[in-house]
JSON list of C-alpha atoms in Angstrom, two decimals:
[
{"chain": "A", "resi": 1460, "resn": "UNK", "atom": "CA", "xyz": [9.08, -52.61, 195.07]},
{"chain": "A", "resi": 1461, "resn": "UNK", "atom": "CA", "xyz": [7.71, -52.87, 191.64]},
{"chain": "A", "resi": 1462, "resn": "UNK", "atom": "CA", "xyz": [5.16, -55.70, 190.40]},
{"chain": "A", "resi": 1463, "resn": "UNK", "atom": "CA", "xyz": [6.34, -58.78, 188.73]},
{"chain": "A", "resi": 1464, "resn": "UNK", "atom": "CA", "xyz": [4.68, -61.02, 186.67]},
{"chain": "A", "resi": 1465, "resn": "UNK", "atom": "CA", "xyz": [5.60, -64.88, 186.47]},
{"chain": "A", "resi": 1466, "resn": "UNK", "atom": "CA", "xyz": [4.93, -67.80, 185.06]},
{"chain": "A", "resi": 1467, "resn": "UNK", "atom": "CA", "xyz": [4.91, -70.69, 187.33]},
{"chain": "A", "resi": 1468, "resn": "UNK", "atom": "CA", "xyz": [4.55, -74.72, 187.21]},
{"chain": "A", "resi": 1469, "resn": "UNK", "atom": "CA", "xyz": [3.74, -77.25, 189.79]},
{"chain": "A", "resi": 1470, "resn": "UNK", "atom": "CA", "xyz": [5.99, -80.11, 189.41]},
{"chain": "A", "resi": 1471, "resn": "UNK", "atom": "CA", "xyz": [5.86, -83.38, 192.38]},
{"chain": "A", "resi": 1472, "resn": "UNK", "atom": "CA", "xyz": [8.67, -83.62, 194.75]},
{"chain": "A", "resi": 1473, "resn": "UNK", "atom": "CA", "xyz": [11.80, -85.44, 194.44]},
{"chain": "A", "resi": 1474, "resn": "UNK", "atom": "CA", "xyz": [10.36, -87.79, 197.36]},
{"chain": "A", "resi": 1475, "resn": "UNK", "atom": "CA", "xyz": [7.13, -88.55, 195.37]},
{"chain": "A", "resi": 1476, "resn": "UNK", "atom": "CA", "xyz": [8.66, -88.92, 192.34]},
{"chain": "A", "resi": 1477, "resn": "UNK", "atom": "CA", "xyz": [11.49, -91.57, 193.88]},
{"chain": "A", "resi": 1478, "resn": "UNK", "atom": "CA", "xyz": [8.26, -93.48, 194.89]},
{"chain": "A", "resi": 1479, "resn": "UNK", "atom": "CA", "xyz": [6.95, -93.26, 191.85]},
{"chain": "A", "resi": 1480, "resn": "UNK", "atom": "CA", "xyz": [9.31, -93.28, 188.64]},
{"chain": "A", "resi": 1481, "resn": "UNK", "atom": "CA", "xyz": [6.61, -92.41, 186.05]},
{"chain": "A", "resi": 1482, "resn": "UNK", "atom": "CA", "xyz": [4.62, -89.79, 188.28]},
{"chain": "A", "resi": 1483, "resn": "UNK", "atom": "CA", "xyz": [4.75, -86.18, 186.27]},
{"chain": "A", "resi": 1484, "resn": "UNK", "atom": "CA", "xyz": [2.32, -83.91, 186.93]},
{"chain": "A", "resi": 1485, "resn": "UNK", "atom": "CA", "xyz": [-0.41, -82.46, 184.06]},
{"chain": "A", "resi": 1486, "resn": "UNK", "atom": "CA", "xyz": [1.09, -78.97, 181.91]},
{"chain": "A", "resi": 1487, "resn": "UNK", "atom": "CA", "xyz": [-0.10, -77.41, 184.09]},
{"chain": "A", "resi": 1488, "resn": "UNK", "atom": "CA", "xyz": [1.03, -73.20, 184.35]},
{"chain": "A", "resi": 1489, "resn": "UNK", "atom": "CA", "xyz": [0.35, -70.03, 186.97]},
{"chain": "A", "resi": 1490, "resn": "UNK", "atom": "CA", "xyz": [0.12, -66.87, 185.63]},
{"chain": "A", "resi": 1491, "resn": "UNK", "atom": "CA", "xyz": [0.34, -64.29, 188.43]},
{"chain": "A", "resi": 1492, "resn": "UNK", "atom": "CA", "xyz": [1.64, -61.22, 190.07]},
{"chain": "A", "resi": 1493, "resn": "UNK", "atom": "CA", "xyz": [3.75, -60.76, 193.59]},
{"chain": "A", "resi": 1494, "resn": "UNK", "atom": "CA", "xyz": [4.66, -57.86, 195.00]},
{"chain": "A", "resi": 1495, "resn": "UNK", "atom": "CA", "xyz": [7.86, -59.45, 196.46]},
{"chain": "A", "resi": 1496, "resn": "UNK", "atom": "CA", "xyz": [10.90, -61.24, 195.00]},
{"chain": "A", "resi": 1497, "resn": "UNK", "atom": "CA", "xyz": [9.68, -64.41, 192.65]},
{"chain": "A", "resi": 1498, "resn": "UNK", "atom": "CA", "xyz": [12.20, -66.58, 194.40]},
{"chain": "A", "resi": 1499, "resn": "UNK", "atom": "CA", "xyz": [9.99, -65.61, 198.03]},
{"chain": "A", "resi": 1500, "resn": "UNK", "atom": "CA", "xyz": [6.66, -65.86, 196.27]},
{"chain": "A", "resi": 1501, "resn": "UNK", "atom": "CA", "xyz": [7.84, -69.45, 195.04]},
{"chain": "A", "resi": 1502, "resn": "UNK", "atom": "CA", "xyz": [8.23, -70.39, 198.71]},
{"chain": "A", "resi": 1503, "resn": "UNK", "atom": "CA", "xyz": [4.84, -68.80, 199.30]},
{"chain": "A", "resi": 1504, "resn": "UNK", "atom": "CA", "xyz": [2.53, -70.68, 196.88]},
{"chain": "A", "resi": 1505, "resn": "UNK", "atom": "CA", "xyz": [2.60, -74.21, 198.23]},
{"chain": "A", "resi": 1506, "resn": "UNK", "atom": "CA", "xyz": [4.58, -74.10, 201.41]},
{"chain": "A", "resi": 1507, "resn": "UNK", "atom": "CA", "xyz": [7.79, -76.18, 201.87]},
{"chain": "A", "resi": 1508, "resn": "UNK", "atom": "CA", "xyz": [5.95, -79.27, 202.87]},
{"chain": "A", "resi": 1509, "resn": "UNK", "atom": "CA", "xyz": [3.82, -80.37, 199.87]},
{"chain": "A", "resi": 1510, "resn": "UNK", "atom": "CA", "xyz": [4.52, -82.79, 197.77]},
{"chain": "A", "resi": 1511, "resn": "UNK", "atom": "CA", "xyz": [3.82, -80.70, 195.06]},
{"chain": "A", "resi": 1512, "resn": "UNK", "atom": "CA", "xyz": [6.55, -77.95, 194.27]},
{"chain": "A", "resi": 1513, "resn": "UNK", "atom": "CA", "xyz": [5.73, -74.68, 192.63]},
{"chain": "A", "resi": 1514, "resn": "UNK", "atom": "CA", "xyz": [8.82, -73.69, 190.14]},
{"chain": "A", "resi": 1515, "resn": "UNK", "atom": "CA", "xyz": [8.52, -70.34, 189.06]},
{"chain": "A", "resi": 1516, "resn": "UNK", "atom": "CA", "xyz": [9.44, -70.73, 185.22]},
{"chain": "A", "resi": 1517, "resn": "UNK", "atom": "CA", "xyz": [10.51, -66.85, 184.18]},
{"chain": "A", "resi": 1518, "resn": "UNK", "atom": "CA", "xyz": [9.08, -63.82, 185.68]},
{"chain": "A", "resi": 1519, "resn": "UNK", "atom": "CA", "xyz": [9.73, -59.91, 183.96]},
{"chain": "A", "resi": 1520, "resn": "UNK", "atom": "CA", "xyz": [9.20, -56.47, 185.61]},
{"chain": "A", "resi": 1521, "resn": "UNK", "atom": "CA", "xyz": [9.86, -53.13, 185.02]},
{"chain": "A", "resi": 1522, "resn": "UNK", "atom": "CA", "xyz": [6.10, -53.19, 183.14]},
{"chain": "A", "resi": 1523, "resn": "UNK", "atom": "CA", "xyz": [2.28, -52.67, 184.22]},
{"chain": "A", "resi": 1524, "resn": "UNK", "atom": "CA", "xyz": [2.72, -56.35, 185.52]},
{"chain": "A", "resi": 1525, "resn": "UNK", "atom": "CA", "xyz": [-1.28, -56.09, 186.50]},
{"chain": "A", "resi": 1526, "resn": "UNK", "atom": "CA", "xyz": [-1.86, -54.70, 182.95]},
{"chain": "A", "resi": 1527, "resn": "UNK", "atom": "CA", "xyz": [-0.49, -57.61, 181.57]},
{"chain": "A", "resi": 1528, "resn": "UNK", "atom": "CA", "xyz": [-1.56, -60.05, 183.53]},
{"chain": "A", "resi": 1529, "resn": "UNK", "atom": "CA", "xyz": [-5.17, -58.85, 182.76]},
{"chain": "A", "resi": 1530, "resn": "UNK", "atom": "CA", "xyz": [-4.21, -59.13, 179.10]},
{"chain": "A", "resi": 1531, "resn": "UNK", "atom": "CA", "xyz": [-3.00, -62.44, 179.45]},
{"chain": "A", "resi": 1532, "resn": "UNK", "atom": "CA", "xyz": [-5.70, -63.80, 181.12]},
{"chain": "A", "resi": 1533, "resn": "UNK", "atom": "CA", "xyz": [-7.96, -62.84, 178.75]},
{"chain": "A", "resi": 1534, "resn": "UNK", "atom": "CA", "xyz": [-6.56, -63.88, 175.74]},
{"chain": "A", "resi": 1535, "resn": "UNK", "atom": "CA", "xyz": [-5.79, -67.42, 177.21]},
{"chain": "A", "resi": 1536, "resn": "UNK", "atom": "CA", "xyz": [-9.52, -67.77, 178.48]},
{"chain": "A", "resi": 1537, "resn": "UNK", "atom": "CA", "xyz": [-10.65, -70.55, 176.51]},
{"chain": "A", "resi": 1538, "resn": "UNK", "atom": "CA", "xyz": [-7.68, -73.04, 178.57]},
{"chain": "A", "resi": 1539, "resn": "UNK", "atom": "CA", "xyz": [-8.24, -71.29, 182.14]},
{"chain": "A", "resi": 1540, "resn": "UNK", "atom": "CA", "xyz": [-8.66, -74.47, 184.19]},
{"chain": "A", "resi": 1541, "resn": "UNK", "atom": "CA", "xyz": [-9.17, -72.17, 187.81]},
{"chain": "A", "resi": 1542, "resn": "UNK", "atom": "CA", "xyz": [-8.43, -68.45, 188.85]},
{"chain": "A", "resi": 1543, "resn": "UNK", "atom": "CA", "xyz": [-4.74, -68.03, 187.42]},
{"chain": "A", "resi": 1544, "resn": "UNK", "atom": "CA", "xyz": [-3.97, -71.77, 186.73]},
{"chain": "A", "resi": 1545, "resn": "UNK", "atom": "CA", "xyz": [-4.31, -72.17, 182.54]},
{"chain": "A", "resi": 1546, "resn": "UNK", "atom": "CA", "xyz": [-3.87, -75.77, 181.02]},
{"chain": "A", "resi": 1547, "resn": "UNK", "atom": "CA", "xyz": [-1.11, -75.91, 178.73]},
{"chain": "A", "resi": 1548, "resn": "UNK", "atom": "CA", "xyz": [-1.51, -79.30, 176.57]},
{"chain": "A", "resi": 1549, "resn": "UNK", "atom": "CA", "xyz": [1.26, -78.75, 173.90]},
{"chain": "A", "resi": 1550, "resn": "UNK", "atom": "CA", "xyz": [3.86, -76.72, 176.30]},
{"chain": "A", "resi": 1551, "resn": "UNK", "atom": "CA", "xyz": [3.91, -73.74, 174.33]},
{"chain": "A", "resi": 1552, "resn": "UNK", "atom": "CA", "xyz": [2.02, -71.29, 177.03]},
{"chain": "A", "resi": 1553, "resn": "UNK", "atom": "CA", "xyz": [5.83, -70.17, 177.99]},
{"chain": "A", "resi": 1554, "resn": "UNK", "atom": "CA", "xyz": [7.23, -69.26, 174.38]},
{"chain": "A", "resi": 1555, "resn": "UNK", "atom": "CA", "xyz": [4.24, -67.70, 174.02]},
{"chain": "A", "resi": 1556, "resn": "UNK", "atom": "CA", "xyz": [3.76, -65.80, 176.84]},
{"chain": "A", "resi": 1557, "resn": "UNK", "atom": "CA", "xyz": [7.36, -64.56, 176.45]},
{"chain": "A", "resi": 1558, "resn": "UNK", "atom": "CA", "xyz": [6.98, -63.94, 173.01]},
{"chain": "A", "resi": 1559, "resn": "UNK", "atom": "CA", "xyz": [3.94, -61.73, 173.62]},
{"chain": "A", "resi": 1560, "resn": "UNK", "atom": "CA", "xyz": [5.92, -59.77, 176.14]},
{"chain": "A", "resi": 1561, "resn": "UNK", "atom": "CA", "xyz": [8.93, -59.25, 174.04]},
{"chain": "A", "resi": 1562, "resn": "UNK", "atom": "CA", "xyz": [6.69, -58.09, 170.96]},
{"chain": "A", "resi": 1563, "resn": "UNK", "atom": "CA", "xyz": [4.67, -55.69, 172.81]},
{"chain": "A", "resi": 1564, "resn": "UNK", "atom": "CA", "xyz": [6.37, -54.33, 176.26]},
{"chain": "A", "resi": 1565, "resn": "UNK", "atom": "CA", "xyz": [9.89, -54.07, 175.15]},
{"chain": "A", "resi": 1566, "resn": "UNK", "atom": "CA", "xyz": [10.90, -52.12, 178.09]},
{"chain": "A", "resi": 1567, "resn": "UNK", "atom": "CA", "xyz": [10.35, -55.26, 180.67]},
{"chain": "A", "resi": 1568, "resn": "UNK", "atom": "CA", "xyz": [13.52, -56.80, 182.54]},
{"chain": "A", "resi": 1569, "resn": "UNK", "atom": "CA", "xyz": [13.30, -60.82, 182.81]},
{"chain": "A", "resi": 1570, "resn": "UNK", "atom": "CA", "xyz": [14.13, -61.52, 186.19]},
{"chain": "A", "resi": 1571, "resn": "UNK", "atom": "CA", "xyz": [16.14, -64.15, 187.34]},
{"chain": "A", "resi": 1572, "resn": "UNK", "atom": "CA", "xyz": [15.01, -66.81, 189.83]},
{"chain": "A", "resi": 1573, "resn": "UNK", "atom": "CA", "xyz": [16.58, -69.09, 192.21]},
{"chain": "A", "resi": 1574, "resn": "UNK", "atom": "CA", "xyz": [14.70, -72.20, 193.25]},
{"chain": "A", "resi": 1575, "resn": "UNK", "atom": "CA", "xyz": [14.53, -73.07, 196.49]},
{"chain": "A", "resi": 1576, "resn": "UNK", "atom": "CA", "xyz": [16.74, -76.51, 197.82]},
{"chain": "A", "resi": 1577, "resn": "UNK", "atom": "CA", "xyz": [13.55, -78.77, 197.31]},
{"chain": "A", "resi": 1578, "resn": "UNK", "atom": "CA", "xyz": [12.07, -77.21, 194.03]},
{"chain": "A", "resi": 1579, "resn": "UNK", "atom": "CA", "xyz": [15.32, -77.72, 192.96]},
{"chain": "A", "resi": 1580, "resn": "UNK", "atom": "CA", "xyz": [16.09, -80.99, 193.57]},
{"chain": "A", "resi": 1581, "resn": "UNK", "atom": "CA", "xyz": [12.12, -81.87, 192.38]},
{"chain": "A", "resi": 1582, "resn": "UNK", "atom": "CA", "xyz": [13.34, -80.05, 189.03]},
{"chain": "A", "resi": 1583, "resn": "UNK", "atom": "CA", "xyz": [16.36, -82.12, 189.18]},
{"chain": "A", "resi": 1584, "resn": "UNK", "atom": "CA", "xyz": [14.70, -85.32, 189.20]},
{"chain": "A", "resi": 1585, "resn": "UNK", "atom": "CA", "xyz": [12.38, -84.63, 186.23]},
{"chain": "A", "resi": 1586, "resn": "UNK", "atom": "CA", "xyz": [15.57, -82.98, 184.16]},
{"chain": "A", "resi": 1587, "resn": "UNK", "atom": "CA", "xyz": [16.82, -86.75, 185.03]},
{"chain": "A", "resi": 1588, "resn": "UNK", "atom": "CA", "xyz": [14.15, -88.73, 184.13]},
{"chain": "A", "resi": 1589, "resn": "UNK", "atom": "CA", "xyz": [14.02, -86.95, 180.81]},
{"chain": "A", "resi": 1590, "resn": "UNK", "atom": "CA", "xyz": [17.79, -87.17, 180.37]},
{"chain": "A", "resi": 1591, "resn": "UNK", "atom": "CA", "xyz": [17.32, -91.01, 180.81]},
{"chain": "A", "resi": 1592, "resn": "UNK", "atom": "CA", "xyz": [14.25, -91.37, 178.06]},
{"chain": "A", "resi": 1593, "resn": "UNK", "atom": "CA", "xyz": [16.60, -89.80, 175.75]},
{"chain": "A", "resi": 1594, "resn": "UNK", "atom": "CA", "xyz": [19.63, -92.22, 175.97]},
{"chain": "A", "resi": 1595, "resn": "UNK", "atom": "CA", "xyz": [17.11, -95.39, 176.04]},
{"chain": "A", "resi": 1596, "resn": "UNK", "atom": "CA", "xyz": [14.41, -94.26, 173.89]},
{"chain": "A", "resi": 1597, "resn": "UNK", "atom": "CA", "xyz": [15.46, -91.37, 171.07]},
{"chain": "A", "resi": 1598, "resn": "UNK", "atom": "CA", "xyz": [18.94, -91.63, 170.43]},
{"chain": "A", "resi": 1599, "resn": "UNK", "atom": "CA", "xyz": [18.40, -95.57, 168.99]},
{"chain": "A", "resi": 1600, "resn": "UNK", "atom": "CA", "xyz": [15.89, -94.64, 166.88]},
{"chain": "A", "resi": 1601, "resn": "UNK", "atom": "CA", "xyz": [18.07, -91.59, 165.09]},
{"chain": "A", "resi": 1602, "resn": "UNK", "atom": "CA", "xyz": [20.82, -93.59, 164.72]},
{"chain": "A", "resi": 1603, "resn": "UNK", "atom": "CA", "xyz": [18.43, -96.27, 163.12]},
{"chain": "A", "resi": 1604, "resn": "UNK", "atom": "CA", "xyz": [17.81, -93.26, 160.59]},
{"chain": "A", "resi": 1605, "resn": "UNK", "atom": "CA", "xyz": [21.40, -92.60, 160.26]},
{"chain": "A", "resi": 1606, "resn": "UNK", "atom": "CA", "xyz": [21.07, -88.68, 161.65]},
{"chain": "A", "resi": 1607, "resn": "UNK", "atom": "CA", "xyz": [23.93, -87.06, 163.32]},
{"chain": "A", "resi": 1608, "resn": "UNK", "atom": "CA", "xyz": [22.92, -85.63, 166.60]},
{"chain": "A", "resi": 1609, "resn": "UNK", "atom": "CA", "xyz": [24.40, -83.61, 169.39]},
{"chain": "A", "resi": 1610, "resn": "UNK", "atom": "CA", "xyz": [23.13, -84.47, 172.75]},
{"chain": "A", "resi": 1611, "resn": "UNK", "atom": "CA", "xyz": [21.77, -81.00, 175.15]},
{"chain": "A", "resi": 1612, "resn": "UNK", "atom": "CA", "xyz": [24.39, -80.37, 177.72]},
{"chain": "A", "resi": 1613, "resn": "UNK", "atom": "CA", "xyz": [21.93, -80.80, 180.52]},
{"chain": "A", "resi": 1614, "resn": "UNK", "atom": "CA", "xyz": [20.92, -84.33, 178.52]},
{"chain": "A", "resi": 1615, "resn": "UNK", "atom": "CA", "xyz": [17.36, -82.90, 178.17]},
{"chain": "A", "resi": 1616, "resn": "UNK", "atom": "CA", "xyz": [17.35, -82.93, 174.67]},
{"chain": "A", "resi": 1617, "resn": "UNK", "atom": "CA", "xyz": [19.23, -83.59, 171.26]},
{"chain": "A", "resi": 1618, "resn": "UNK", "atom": "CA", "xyz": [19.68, -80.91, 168.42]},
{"chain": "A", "resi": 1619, "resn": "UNK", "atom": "CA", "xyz": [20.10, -82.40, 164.86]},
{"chain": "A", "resi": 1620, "resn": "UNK", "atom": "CA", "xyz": [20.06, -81.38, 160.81]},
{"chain": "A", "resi": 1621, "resn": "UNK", "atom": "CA", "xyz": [17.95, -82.65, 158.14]},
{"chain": "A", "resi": 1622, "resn": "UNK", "atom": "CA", "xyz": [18.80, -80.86, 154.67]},
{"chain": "A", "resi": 1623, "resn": "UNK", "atom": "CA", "xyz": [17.90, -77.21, 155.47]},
{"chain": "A", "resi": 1624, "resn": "UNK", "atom": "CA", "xyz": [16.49, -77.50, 159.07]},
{"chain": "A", "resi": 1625, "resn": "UNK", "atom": "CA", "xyz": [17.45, -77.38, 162.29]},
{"chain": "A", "resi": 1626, "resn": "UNK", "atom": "CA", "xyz": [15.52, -79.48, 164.79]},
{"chain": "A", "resi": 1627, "resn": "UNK", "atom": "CA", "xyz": [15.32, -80.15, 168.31]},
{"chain": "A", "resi": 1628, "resn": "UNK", "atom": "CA", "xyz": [13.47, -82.82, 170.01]},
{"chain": "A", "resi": 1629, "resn": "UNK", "atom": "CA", "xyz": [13.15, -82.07, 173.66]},
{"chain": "A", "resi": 1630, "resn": "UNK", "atom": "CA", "xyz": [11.59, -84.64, 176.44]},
{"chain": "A", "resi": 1631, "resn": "UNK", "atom": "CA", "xyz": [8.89, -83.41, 178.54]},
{"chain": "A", "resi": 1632, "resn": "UNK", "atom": "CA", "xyz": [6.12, -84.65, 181.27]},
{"chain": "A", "resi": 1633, "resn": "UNK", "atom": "CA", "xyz": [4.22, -87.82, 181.27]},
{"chain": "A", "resi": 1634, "resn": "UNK", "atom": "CA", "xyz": [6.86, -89.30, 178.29]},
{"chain": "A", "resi": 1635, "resn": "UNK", "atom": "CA", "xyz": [6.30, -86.53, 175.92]},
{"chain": "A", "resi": 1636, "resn": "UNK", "atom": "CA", "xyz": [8.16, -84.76, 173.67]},
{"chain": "A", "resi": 1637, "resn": "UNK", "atom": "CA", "xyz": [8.38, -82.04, 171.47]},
{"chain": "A", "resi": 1638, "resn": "UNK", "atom": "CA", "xyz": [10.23, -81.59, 168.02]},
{"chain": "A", "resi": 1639, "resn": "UNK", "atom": "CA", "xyz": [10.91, -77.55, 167.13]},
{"chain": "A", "resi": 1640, "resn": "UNK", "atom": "CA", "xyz": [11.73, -77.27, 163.45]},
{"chain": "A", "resi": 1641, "resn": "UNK", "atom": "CA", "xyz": [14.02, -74.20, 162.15]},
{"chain": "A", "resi": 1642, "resn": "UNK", "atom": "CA", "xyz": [15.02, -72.92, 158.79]},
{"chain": "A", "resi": 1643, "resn": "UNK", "atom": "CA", "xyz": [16.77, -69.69, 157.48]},
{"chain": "A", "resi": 1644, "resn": "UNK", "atom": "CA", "xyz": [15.66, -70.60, 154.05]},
{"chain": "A", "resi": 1645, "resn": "UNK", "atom": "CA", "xyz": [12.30, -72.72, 154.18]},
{"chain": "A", "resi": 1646, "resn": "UNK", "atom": "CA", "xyz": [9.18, -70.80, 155.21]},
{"chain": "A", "resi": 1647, "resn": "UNK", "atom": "CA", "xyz": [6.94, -72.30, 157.82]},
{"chain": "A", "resi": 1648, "resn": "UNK", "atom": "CA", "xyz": [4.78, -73.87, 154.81]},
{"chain": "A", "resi": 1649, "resn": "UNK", "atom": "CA", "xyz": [7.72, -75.84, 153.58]},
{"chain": "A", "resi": 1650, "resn": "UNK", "atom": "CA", "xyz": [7.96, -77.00, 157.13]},
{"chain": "A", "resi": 1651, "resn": "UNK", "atom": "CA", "xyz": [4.48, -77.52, 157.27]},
{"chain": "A", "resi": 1652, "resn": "UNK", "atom": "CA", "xyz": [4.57, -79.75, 154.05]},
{"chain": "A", "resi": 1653, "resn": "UNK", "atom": "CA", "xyz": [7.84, -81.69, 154.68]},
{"chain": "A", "resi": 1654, "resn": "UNK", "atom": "CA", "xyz": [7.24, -82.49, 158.31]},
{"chain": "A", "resi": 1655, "resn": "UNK", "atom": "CA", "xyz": [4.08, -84.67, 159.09]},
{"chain": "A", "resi": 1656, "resn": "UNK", "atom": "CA", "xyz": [2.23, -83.74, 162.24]},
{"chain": "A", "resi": 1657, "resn": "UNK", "atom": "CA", "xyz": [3.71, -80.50, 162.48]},
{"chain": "A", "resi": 1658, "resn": "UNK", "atom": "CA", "xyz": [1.64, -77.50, 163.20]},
{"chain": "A", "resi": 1659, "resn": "UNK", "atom": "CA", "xyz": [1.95, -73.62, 163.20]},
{"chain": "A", "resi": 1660, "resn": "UNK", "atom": "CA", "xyz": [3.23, -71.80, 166.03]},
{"chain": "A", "resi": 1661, "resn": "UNK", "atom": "CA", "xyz": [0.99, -69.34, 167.93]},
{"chain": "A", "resi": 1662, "resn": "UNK", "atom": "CA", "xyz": [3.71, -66.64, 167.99]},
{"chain": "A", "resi": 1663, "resn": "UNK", "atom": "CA", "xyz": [7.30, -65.82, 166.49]},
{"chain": "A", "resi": 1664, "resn": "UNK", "atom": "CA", "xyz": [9.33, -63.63, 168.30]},
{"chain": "A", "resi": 1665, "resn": "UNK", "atom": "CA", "xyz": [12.01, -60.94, 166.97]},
{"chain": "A", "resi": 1666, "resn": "UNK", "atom": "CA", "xyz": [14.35, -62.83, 168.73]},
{"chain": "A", "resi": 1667, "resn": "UNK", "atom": "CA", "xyz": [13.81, -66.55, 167.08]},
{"chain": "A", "resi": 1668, "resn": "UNK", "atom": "CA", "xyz": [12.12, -65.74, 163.83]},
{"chain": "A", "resi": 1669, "resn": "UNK", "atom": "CA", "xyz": [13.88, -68.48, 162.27]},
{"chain": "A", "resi": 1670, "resn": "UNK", "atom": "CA", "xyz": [11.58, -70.88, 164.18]},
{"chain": "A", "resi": 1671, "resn": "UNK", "atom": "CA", "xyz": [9.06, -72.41, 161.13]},
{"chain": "A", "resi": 1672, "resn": "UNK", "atom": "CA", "xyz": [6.80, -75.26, 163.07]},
{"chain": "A", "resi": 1673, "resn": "UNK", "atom": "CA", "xyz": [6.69, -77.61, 166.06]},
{"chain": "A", "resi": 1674, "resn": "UNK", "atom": "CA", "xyz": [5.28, -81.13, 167.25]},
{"chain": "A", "resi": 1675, "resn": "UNK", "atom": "CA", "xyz": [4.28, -80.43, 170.72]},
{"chain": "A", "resi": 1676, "resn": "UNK", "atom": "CA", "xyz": [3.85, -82.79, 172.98]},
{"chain": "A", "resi": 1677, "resn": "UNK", "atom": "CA", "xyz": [3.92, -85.96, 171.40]},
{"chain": "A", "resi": 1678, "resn": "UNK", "atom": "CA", "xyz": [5.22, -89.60, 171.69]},
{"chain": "A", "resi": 1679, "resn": "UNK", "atom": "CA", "xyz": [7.63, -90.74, 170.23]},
{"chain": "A", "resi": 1680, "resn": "UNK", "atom": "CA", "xyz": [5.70, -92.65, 167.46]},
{"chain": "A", "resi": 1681, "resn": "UNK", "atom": "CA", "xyz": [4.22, -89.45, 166.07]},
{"chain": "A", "resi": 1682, "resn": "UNK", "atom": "CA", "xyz": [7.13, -87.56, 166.12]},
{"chain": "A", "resi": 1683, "resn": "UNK", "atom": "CA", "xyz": [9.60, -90.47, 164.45]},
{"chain": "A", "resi": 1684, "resn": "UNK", "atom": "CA", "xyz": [7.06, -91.05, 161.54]},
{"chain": "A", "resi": 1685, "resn": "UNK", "atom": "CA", "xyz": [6.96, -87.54, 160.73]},
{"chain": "A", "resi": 1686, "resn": "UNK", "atom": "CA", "xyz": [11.03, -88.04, 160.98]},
{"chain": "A", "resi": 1687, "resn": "UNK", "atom": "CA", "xyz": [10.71, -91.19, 159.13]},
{"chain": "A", "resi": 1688, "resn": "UNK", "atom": "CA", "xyz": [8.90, -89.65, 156.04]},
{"chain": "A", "resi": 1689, "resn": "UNK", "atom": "CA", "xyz": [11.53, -87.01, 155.84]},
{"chain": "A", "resi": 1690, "resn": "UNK", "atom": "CA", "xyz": [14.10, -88.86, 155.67]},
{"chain": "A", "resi": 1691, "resn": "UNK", "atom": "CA", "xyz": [12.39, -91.39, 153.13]},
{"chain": "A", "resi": 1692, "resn": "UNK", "atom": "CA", "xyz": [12.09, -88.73, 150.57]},
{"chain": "A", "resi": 1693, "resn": "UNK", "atom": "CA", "xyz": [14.68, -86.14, 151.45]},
{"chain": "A", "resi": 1694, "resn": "UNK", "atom": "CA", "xyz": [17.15, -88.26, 153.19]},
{"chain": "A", "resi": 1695, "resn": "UNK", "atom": "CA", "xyz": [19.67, -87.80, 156.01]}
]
């Protein structure tokens, strides 16, 4: 069987997390290799006992997965917290990570996964709690600034215009969230300029090069004043 790489992310259990509402667990990623089938090595890494779940994220073979994991590791030194565990502040290690392998080892196969019953139902409960946040907590605030929004299917997240851009604002652990800006016609230093807080992404991939800038992993105060100053001189 050929190597796969993956990308990996310990989330709490659905047990610890009904004891605790606000638990979430730090961005925290595993960037590794198995031998065997992601879904098996997912049962592997912490056991089916823990309260802390491993969900393997995405995964790609059909490449020197040992080459590239090498690579990786290197390049991503500087946030290595402990062997293959990397820190991953702003939740942009995936993208990236993705993006890298897309750009430079076109011939590897993403691989589909399929948690297991209780790093499902873990995921489950954080996809709820952030479905809940943005009911209670974002959708007031853009209908305060009179945007039109469509809510995510899996209530995760809300896509919305402002003049030429596309946004998305996306909850995430610990009451985060992260606003993606894209534009077919503004370049990432228009984004840069209109949208307050915004930064640079690391990496732009063939496959979303309309993405200009992004406010990672944020509250919500951040992110709605750089909304709020928009809208002030560009409008809704």
């Amino acid at each position: 069987m050929q190597n796969t790489i993956y990308i990996a992310e310990p989330i709490f259990s659905e047990k610890l997390q009904k004891f605790d509402g606000e638990a979430s667990f730090p961005p925290i990623k595993k960037i590794g290799v198995t031998t065997d089938l992601p879904d098996r090595r997912e049962r592997e890494l912490l056991g089916t006992i823990s309260p802390v779940k491993v969900s393997i994220v995405k995964a790609w073979t059909s490449l020197d997965a040992r080459k590239v994991e090498s690579m990786l590791h290197t390049i991503l030194d500087n946030s290595r917290l402990d062997g293959e565990y990397f820190w991953d502040g702003n939740e942009t290690l995936v993208d990236a990570v993705a993006d890298f392998i897309e750009a430079y080892h076109p011939e590897a196969q993403e691989v589909g996964v399929s948690d297991e019953a209780d790093v499902a139902a873990a995921s489950e409960a954080v996809q709820k709690k952030n479905s809940q946040r943005i009911y209670t907590e974002v959708i007031p605030k853009l209908d305060e600034l009179s945007v039109k929004y469509n809510v995510a299917k899996n209530g995760r997240g809300v896509k919305f215009k402002l003049g030429e851009y596309t946004l998305a604002l996306w909850g995430r652990t610990a009451g985060r969230y992260t606003l993606t800006i894209w534009s077919r016609t503004k370049t990432t230093e228009n984004a840069l300029s209109d949208f307050e807080h915004s930064q640079e992404l690391s990496a732009n991939g063939a496959e979303d090069s309309n993405r200009r800038a992004r406010i990672p992993m944020s509250n919500l105060q951040t992110i709605f004043e750089s909304l709020t100053g928009y809208v002030s001189q560009h409008g809704a």
